[in-house]
mmCIF file with all atom_site columns, C-alpha atoms in Angstrom:
data_model
loop_
_atom_site.group_PDB
_atom_site.id
_atom_site.type_symbol
_atom_site.label_atom_id
_atom_site.label_alt_id
_atom_site.label_comp_id
_atom_site.label_asym_id
_atom_site.label_entity_id
_atom_site.label_seq_id
_atom_site.pdbx_PDB_ins_code
_atom_site.Cartn_x
_atom_site.Cartn_y
_atom_site.Cartn_z
_atom_site.occupancy
_atom_site.B_iso_or_equiv
_atom_site.pdbx_formal_charge
_atom_site.auth_seq_id
_atom_site.auth_comp_id
_atom_site.auth_asym_id
_atom_site.auth_atom_id
_atom_site.pdbx_PDB_model_num
ATOM 1   C CA . MET C 1 1   ? 163.619 -50.674 -43.367 1.00 94.00 ? 1   MET C CA 1
ATOM 2   C CA . ILE C 1 2   ? 162.997 -49.037 -39.711 1.00 97.00 ? 2   ILE C CA 1
ATOM 3   C CA . ARG C 1 3   ? 160.857 -50.960 -37.435 1.00 97.00 ? 3   ARG C CA 1
ATOM 4   C CA . PRO C 1 4   ? 159.748 -51.216 -34.200 1.00 97.00 ? 4   PRO C CA 1
ATOM 5   C CA . ILE C 1 5   ? 161.718 -53.668 -31.685 1.00 96.00 ? 5   ILE C CA 1
ATOM 6   C CA . ASP C 1 6   ? 159.265 -56.881 -31.611 1.00 92.00 ? 6   ASP C CA 1
ATOM 7   C CA . ASN C 1 7   ? 160.904 -59.623 -29.801 1.00 90.00 ? 7   ASN C CA 1
ATOM 8   C CA . ASN C 1 8   ? 163.732 -60.982 -27.260 1.00 93.00 ? 8   ASN C CA 1
ATOM 9   C CA . ASP C 1 9   ? 166.079 -61.121 -29.788 1.00 96.00 ? 9   ASP C CA 1
ATOM 10  C CA . ASP C 1 10  ? 165.973 -57.506 -31.075 1.00 97.00 ? 10  ASP C CA 1
ATOM 11  C CA . LEU C 1 11  ? 166.947 -56.231 -27.378 1.00 97.00 ? 11  LEU C CA 1
ATOM 12  C CA . LYS C 1 12  ? 169.598 -59.086 -27.095 1.00 97.00 ? 12  LYS C CA 1
ATOM 13  C CA . TYR C 1 13  ? 170.835 -57.123 -30.898 1.00 98.00 ? 13  TYR C CA 1
ATOM 14  C CA . ILE C 1 14  ? 170.705 -54.027 -28.723 1.00 98.00 ? 14  ILE C CA 1
ATOM 15  C CA . ILE C 1 15  ? 173.032 -55.071 -26.105 1.00 97.00 ? 15  ILE C CA 1
ATOM 16  C CA . GLU C 1 16  ? 175.431 -56.965 -28.404 1.00 97.00 ? 16  GLU C CA 1
ATOM 17  C CA . SER C 1 17  ? 176.025 -54.441 -30.784 1.00 98.00 ? 17  SER C CA 1
ATOM 18  C CA . HIS C 1 18  ? 176.448 -51.541 -28.673 1.00 97.00 ? 18  HIS C CA 1
ATOM 19  C CA . TRP C 1 19  ? 179.155 -53.698 -26.616 1.00 95.00 ? 19  TRP C CA 1
ATOM 20  C CA . ARG C 1 20  ? 180.616 -54.876 -29.664 1.00 97.00 ? 20  ARG C CA 1
ATOM 21  C CA . ILE C 1 21  ? 180.993 -51.395 -31.330 1.00 96.00 ? 21  ILE C CA 1
ATOM 22  C CA . TYR C 1 22  ? 182.173 -49.487 -28.281 1.00 94.00 ? 22  TYR C CA 1
ATOM 23  C CA . LYS C 1 23  ? 184.652 -52.436 -27.594 1.00 94.00 ? 23  LYS C CA 1
ATOM 24  C CA . GLU C 1 24  ? 185.954 -52.283 -30.794 1.00 95.00 ? 24  GLU C CA 1
ATOM 25  C CA . GLU C 1 25  ? 185.561 -48.313 -31.354 1.00 94.00 ? 25  GLU C CA 1
ATOM 26  C CA . TYR C 1 26  ? 186.489 -46.595 -27.965 1.00 91.00 ? 26  TYR C CA 1
ATOM 27  C CA . SER C 1 27  ? 188.333 -50.024 -25.950 1.00 92.00 ? 27  SER C CA 1
ATOM 28  C CA . TYR C 1 28  ? 184.936 -50.081 -23.644 1.00 91.00 ? 28  TYR C CA 1
ATOM 29  C CA . ASP C 1 29  ? 185.056 -53.277 -21.328 1.00 91.00 ? 29  ASP C CA 1
ATOM 30  C CA . TYR C 1 30  ? 182.489 -55.530 -20.148 1.00 89.00 ? 30  TYR C CA 1
ATOM 31  C CA . SER C 1 31  ? 180.999 -53.186 -17.667 1.00 91.00 ? 31  SER C CA 1
ATOM 32  C CA . PHE C 1 32  ? 179.849 -51.345 -20.752 1.00 92.00 ? 32  PHE C CA 1
ATOM 33  C CA . GLU C 1 33  ? 177.643 -54.236 -21.477 1.00 93.00 ? 33  GLU C CA 1
ATOM 34  C CA . ASN C 1 34  ? 176.041 -54.253 -18.149 1.00 93.00 ? 34  ASN C CA 1
ATOM 35  C CA . PHE C 1 35  ? 175.219 -50.599 -18.463 1.00 93.00 ? 35  PHE C CA 1
ATOM 36  C CA . ILE C 1 36  ? 173.355 -51.213 -21.537 1.00 96.00 ? 36  ILE C CA 1
ATOM 37  C CA . ILE C 1 37  ? 171.777 -54.621 -20.202 1.00 96.00 ? 37  ILE C CA 1
ATOM 38  C CA . GLN C 1 38  ? 170.938 -52.518 -16.993 1.00 95.00 ? 38  GLN C CA 1
ATOM 39  C CA . SER C 1 39  ? 168.967 -49.863 -19.126 1.00 95.00 ? 39  SER C CA 1
ATOM 40  C CA . LEU C 1 40  ? 166.917 -52.310 -21.195 1.00 95.00 ? 40  LEU C CA 1
ATOM 41  C CA . THR C 1 41  ? 166.200 -54.250 -18.522 1.00 94.00 ? 41  THR C CA 1
ATOM 42  C CA . GLN C 1 42  ? 164.576 -50.734 -16.748 1.00 93.00 ? 42  GLN C CA 1
ATOM 43  C CA . PHE C 1 43  ? 162.887 -50.289 -19.847 1.00 94.00 ? 43  PHE C CA 1
ATOM 44  C CA . THR C 1 44  ? 161.364 -53.690 -20.633 1.00 93.00 ? 44  THR C CA 1
ATOM 45  C CA . GLU C 1 45  ? 160.550 -53.600 -16.495 1.00 92.00 ? 45  GLU C CA 1
ATOM 46  C CA . GLY C 1 46  ? 158.238 -50.315 -16.833 1.00 87.00 ? 46  GLY C CA 1
ATOM 47  C CA . VAL C 1 47  ? 157.396 -49.556 -20.484 1.00 86.00 ? 47  VAL C CA 1
ATOM 48  C CA . ASN C 1 48  ? 154.893 -47.411 -21.270 1.00 91.00 ? 48  ASN C CA 1
ATOM 49  C CA . SER C 1 49  ? 153.927 -48.428 -24.707 1.00 88.00 ? 49  SER C CA 1
ATOM 50  C CA . GLU C 1 50  ? 152.538 -45.731 -25.953 1.00 93.00 ? 50  GLU C CA 1
ATOM 51  C CA . LYS C 1 51  ? 155.327 -43.103 -25.036 1.00 96.00 ? 51  LYS C CA 1
ATOM 52  C CA . GLU C 1 52  ? 158.034 -45.191 -24.898 1.00 97.00 ? 52  GLU C CA 1
ATOM 53  C CA . HIS C 1 53  ? 159.755 -46.978 -28.315 1.00 97.00 ? 53  HIS C CA 1
ATOM 54  C CA . ILE C 1 54  ? 162.573 -48.721 -29.845 1.00 98.00 ? 54  ILE C CA 1
ATOM 55  C CA . TRP C 1 55  ? 163.298 -48.873 -33.524 1.00 98.00 ? 55  TRP C CA 1
ATOM 56  C CA . LEU C 1 56  ? 165.755 -50.655 -35.395 1.00 98.00 ? 56  LEU C CA 1
ATOM 57  C CA . VAL C 1 57  ? 167.145 -50.627 -39.007 1.00 98.00 ? 57  VAL C CA 1
ATOM 58  C CA . ASP C 1 58  ? 166.583 -54.094 -40.497 1.00 98.00 ? 58  ASP C CA 1
ATOM 59  C CA . ILE C 1 59  ? 168.027 -54.710 -43.915 1.00 97.00 ? 59  ILE C CA 1
ATOM 60  C CA . LYS C 1 60  ? 166.661 -57.823 -45.519 1.00 96.00 ? 60  LYS C CA 1
ATOM 61  C CA . GLY C 1 61  ? 166.008 -59.537 -41.906 1.00 95.00 ? 61  GLY C CA 1
ATOM 62  C CA . ILE C 1 62  ? 169.655 -58.319 -40.467 1.00 97.00 ? 62  ILE C CA 1
ATOM 63  C CA . ARG C 1 63  ? 169.420 -55.629 -38.007 1.00 98.00 ? 63  ARG C CA 1
ATOM 64  C CA . GLN C 1 64  ? 171.849 -52.917 -38.588 1.00 98.00 ? 64  GLN C CA 1
ATOM 65  C CA . GLY C 1 65  ? 171.421 -49.910 -35.823 1.00 98.00 ? 65  GLY C CA 1
ATOM 66  C CA . SER C 1 66  ? 168.758 -48.770 -33.346 1.00 98.00 ? 66  SER C CA 1
ATOM 67  C CA . ILE C 1 67  ? 167.569 -45.565 -31.459 1.00 98.00 ? 67  ILE C CA 1
ATOM 68  C CA . GLY C 1 68  ? 165.052 -45.635 -28.661 1.00 98.00 ? 68  GLY C CA 1
ATOM 69  C CA . ILE C 1 69  ? 162.630 -43.257 -26.531 1.00 98.00 ? 69  ILE C CA 1
ATOM 70  C CA . VAL C 1 70  ? 162.157 -43.021 -23.038 1.00 97.00 ? 70  VAL C CA 1
ATOM 71  C CA . ASP C 1 71  ? 159.802 -41.380 -20.492 1.00 97.00 ? 71  ASP C CA 1
ATOM 72  C CA . ALA C 1 72  ? 162.022 -39.078 -18.544 1.00 96.00 ? 72  ALA C CA 1
ATOM 73  C CA . GLY C 1 73  ? 158.605 -37.150 -16.982 1.00 94.00 ? 73  GLY C CA 1
ATOM 74  C CA . ASN C 1 74  ? 157.732 -34.041 -16.828 1.00 94.00 ? 74  ASN C CA 1
ATOM 75  C CA . ASP C 1 75  ? 156.863 -34.076 -20.662 1.00 96.00 ? 75  ASP C CA 1
ATOM 76  C CA . LEU C 1 76  ? 160.671 -35.269 -21.000 1.00 97.00 ? 76  LEU C CA 1
ATOM 77  C CA . ALA C 1 77  ? 161.985 -38.090 -23.407 1.00 98.00 ? 77  ALA C CA 1
ATOM 78  C CA . GLN C 1 78  ? 165.114 -39.486 -23.259 1.00 98.00 ? 78  GLN C CA 1
ATOM 79  C CA . LEU C 1 79  ? 166.626 -40.211 -26.285 1.00 98.00 ? 79  LEU C CA 1
ATOM 80  C CA . ARG C 1 80  ? 168.731 -43.509 -25.727 1.00 98.00 ? 80  ARG C CA 1
ATOM 81  C CA . TRP C 1 81  ? 170.794 -46.764 -27.809 1.00 98.00 ? 81  TRP C CA 1
ATOM 82  C CA . PHE C 1 82  ? 171.266 -44.681 -30.826 1.00 98.00 ? 82  PHE C CA 1
ATOM 83  C CA . LEU C 1 83  ? 173.556 -46.549 -32.940 1.00 97.00 ? 83  LEU C CA 1
ATOM 84  C CA . ILE C 1 84  ? 174.581 -47.400 -36.828 1.00 97.00 ? 84  ILE C CA 1
ATOM 85  C CA . GLU C 1 85  ? 176.367 -50.568 -37.672 1.00 98.00 ? 85  GLU C CA 1
ATOM 86  C CA . PRO C 1 86  ? 179.715 -49.599 -39.084 1.00 97.00 ? 86  PRO C CA 1
ATOM 87  C CA . GLN C 1 87  ? 179.156 -50.857 -42.869 1.00 97.00 ? 87  GLN C CA 1
ATOM 88  C CA . ILE C 1 88  ? 175.786 -49.116 -43.511 1.00 97.00 ? 88  ILE C CA 1
ATOM 89  C CA . ARG C 1 89  ? 177.185 -45.375 -41.684 1.00 96.00 ? 89  ARG C CA 1
ATOM 90  C CA . GLY C 1 90  ? 176.841 -42.256 -43.929 1.00 94.00 ? 90  GLY C CA 1
ATOM 91  C CA . MET C 1 91  ? 174.174 -43.920 -45.820 1.00 96.00 ? 91  MET C CA 1
ATOM 92  C CA . GLY C 1 92  ? 171.041 -41.849 -44.108 1.00 96.00 ? 92  GLY C CA 1
ATOM 93  C CA . TYR C 1 93  ? 170.132 -44.676 -41.769 1.00 97.00 ? 93  TYR C CA 1
ATOM 94  C CA . GLY C 1 94  ? 171.141 -42.524 -38.703 1.00 96.00 ? 94  GLY C CA 1
ATOM 95  C CA . ASN C 1 95  ? 169.025 -39.524 -39.699 1.00 96.00 ? 95  ASN C CA 1
ATOM 96  C CA . ALA C 1 96  ? 166.292 -41.663 -40.516 1.00 97.00 ? 96  ALA C CA 1
ATOM 97  C CA . LEU C 1 97  ? 166.037 -43.024 -37.041 1.00 98.00 ? 97  LEU C CA 1
ATOM 98  C CA . MET C 1 98  ? 166.475 -39.749 -35.256 1.00 97.00 ? 98  MET C CA 1
ATOM 99  C CA . ASN C 1 99  ? 163.463 -38.368 -37.715 1.00 98.00 ? 99  ASN C CA 1
ATOM 100 C CA . ILE C 1 100 ? 161.434 -41.017 -36.640 1.00 98.00 ? 100 ILE C CA 1
ATOM 101 C CA . ALA C 1 101 ? 162.181 -40.865 -33.170 1.00 98.00 ? 101 ALA C CA 1
ATOM 102 C CA . ILE C 1 102 ? 161.585 -36.808 -33.059 1.00 98.00 ? 102 ILE C CA 1
ATOM 103 C CA . ARG C 1 103 ? 158.351 -37.067 -34.816 1.00 98.00 ? 103 ARG C CA 1
ATOM 104 C CA . HIS C 1 104 ? 157.620 -39.556 -32.052 1.00 98.00 ? 104 HIS C CA 1
ATOM 105 C CA . CYS C 1 105 ? 158.263 -37.014 -29.357 1.00 98.00 ? 105 CYS C CA 1
ATOM 106 C CA . LEU C 1 106 ? 156.273 -34.602 -30.777 1.00 98.00 ? 106 LEU C CA 1
ATOM 107 C CA . LYS C 1 107 ? 152.767 -36.203 -29.835 1.00 96.00 ? 107 LYS C CA 1
ATOM 108 C CA . TYR C 1 108 ? 153.861 -36.350 -26.051 1.00 96.00 ? 108 TYR C CA 1
ATOM 109 C CA . TYR C 1 109 ? 157.064 -34.534 -25.110 1.00 98.00 ? 109 TYR C CA 1
ATOM 110 C CA . LYS C 1 110 ? 158.261 -30.932 -24.939 1.00 98.00 ? 110 LYS C CA 1
ATOM 111 C CA . GLN C 1 111 ? 161.573 -31.326 -24.705 1.00 98.00 ? 111 GLN C CA 1
ATOM 112 C CA . ILE C 1 112 ? 164.132 -34.306 -25.664 1.00 98.00 ? 112 ILE C CA 1
ATOM 113 C CA . ILE C 1 113 ? 167.645 -34.980 -23.787 1.00 98.00 ? 113 ILE C CA 1
ATOM 114 C CA . LEU C 1 114 ? 170.382 -37.061 -24.616 1.00 98.00 ? 114 LEU C CA 1
ATOM 115 C CA . TRP C 1 115 ? 173.871 -38.306 -23.213 1.00 96.00 ? 115 TRP C CA 1
ATOM 116 C CA . THR C 1 116 ? 176.467 -39.055 -24.826 1.00 94.00 ? 116 THR C CA 1
ATOM 117 C CA . ASN C 1 117 ? 180.200 -38.394 -24.666 1.00 92.00 ? 117 ASN C CA 1
ATOM 118 C CA . SER C 1 118 ? 183.052 -36.080 -26.666 1.00 92.00 ? 118 SER C CA 1
ATOM 119 C CA . ASN C 1 119 ? 184.464 -39.256 -28.469 1.00 89.00 ? 119 ASN C CA 1
ATOM 120 C CA . LEU C 1 120 ? 181.182 -39.755 -30.060 1.00 91.00 ? 120 LEU C CA 1
ATOM 121 C CA . ILE C 1 121 ? 182.034 -37.605 -33.188 1.00 90.00 ? 121 ILE C CA 1
ATOM 122 C CA . ALA C 1 122 ? 179.148 -38.669 -35.751 1.00 90.00 ? 122 ALA C CA 1
ATOM 123 C CA . ALA C 1 123 ? 176.789 -38.940 -33.587 1.00 92.00 ? 123 ALA C CA 1
ATOM 124 C CA . ARG C 1 124 ? 177.604 -35.687 -32.178 1.00 93.00 ? 124 ARG C CA 1
ATOM 125 C CA . LYS C 1 125 ? 177.008 -34.339 -35.665 1.00 94.00 ? 125 LYS C CA 1
ATOM 126 C CA . ILE C 1 126 ? 174.018 -35.681 -36.365 1.00 96.00 ? 126 ILE C CA 1
ATOM 127 C CA . TYR C 1 127 ? 172.209 -34.255 -32.901 1.00 97.00 ? 127 TYR C CA 1
ATOM 128 C CA . GLU C 1 128 ? 173.366 -30.947 -33.881 1.00 96.00 ? 128 GLU C CA 1
ATOM 129 C CA . ARG C 1 129 ? 171.999 -31.203 -37.437 1.00 96.00 ? 129 ARG C CA 1
ATOM 130 C CA . HIS C 1 130 ? 168.587 -32.310 -35.889 1.00 97.00 ? 130 HIS C CA 1
ATOM 131 C CA . GLY C 1 131 ? 168.448 -29.037 -33.465 1.00 97.00 ? 131 GLY C CA 1
ATOM 132 C CA . PHE C 1 132 ? 170.103 -30.648 -30.404 1.00 98.00 ? 132 PHE C CA 1
ATOM 133 C CA . GLU C 1 133 ? 171.987 -28.226 -28.275 1.00 98.00 ? 133 GLU C CA 1
ATOM 134 C CA . LEU C 1 134 ? 175.213 -28.916 -25.900 1.00 97.00 ? 134 LEU C CA 1
ATOM 135 C CA . LYS C 1 135 ? 174.083 -27.933 -22.340 1.00 97.00 ? 135 LYS C CA 1
ATOM 136 C CA . GLU C 1 136 ? 176.060 -29.506 -20.122 1.00 97.00 ? 136 GLU C CA 1
ATOM 137 C CA . ILE C 1 137 ? 179.816 -31.318 -20.202 1.00 96.00 ? 137 ILE C CA 1
ATOM 138 C CA . LYS C 1 138 ? 181.067 -33.114 -17.149 1.00 96.00 ? 138 LYS C CA 1
ATOM 139 C CA . LYS C 1 139 ? 183.716 -35.708 -16.054 1.00 95.00 ? 139 LYS C CA 1
ATOM 140 C CA . SER C 1 140 ? 182.508 -39.122 -15.722 1.00 90.00 ? 140 SER C CA 1
ATOM 141 C CA . TYR C 1 141 ? 183.782 -42.530 -15.510 1.00 86.00 ? 141 TYR C CA 1
ATOM 142 C CA . LEU C 1 142 ? 182.300 -45.136 -18.156 1.00 83.00 ? 142 LEU C CA 1
ATOM 143 C CA . SER C 1 143 ? 183.919 -48.978 -18.829 1.00 84.00 ? 143 SER C CA 1
ATOM 144 C CA . ASN C 1 144 ? 186.788 -48.051 -16.198 1.00 82.00 ? 144 ASN C CA 1
ATOM 145 C CA . GLN C 1 145 ? 187.902 -44.794 -19.011 1.00 88.00 ? 145 GLN C CA 1
ATOM 146 C CA . GLU C 1 146 ? 187.350 -41.198 -18.248 1.00 90.00 ? 146 GLU C CA 1
ATOM 147 C CA . ILE C 1 147 ? 185.179 -39.656 -20.379 1.00 91.00 ? 147 ILE C CA 1
ATOM 148 C CA . MET C 1 148 ? 183.814 -35.830 -20.990 1.00 94.00 ? 148 MET C CA 1
ATOM 149 C CA . GLU C 1 149 ? 179.863 -36.491 -20.802 1.00 94.00 ? 149 GLU C CA 1
ATOM 150 C CA . GLU C 1 150 ? 177.514 -34.205 -23.017 1.00 96.00 ? 150 GLU C CA 1
ATOM 151 C CA . LYS C 1 151 ? 174.269 -33.542 -21.965 1.00 97.00 ? 151 LYS C CA 1
ATOM 152 C CA . TRP C 1 152 ? 172.273 -32.481 -25.094 1.00 98.00 ? 152 TRP C CA 1
ATOM 153 C CA . THR C 1 153 ? 168.723 -31.078 -25.531 1.00 98.00 ? 153 THR C CA 1
ATOM 154 C CA . LYS C 1 154 ? 165.714 -30.434 -28.334 1.00 98.00 ? 154 LYS C CA 1
ATOM 155 C CA . SER C 1 155 ? 162.862 -28.316 -27.272 1.00 97.00 ? 155 SER C CA 1
ATOM 156 C CA . LEU C 1 156 ? 159.999 -29.495 -29.041 1.00 97.00 ? 156 LEU C CA 1
ATOM 157 C CA . LYS C 1 157 ? 157.143 -26.535 -28.298 1.00 78.00 ? 157 LYS C CA 1
#
């Protein structure tokens, strides 16, 4: 089942899962956890509950993934917190989350942007499959690592 977040435990899951998976798969350090905490704090403090949402994959009461949409101003949405737990990857949940987020954005926005990095190969394939295009690449530092940060966009109207 894919459902909207509905409590603080859902937010804690997003923080914990991002830090755990990025630590295991990409050797990110605790500064990444702080980055996720800050972004979720900004979201919860100023959320426009009509336009901005976070959804979770929930399988028999166990959270297994997430995706969020944040209002970036000027008819622009930003896709955030996209993550699928390793044990359910390849089962279509990433595509399902993406479809829900895009359908939601069609009501309110003209374009969606997202920032990712070149190491996230599977996620990048999902973005491409859903019509996002790579528009910008820049060197950045995250979690004490040099990464190639990528900006992807999708036009909606």
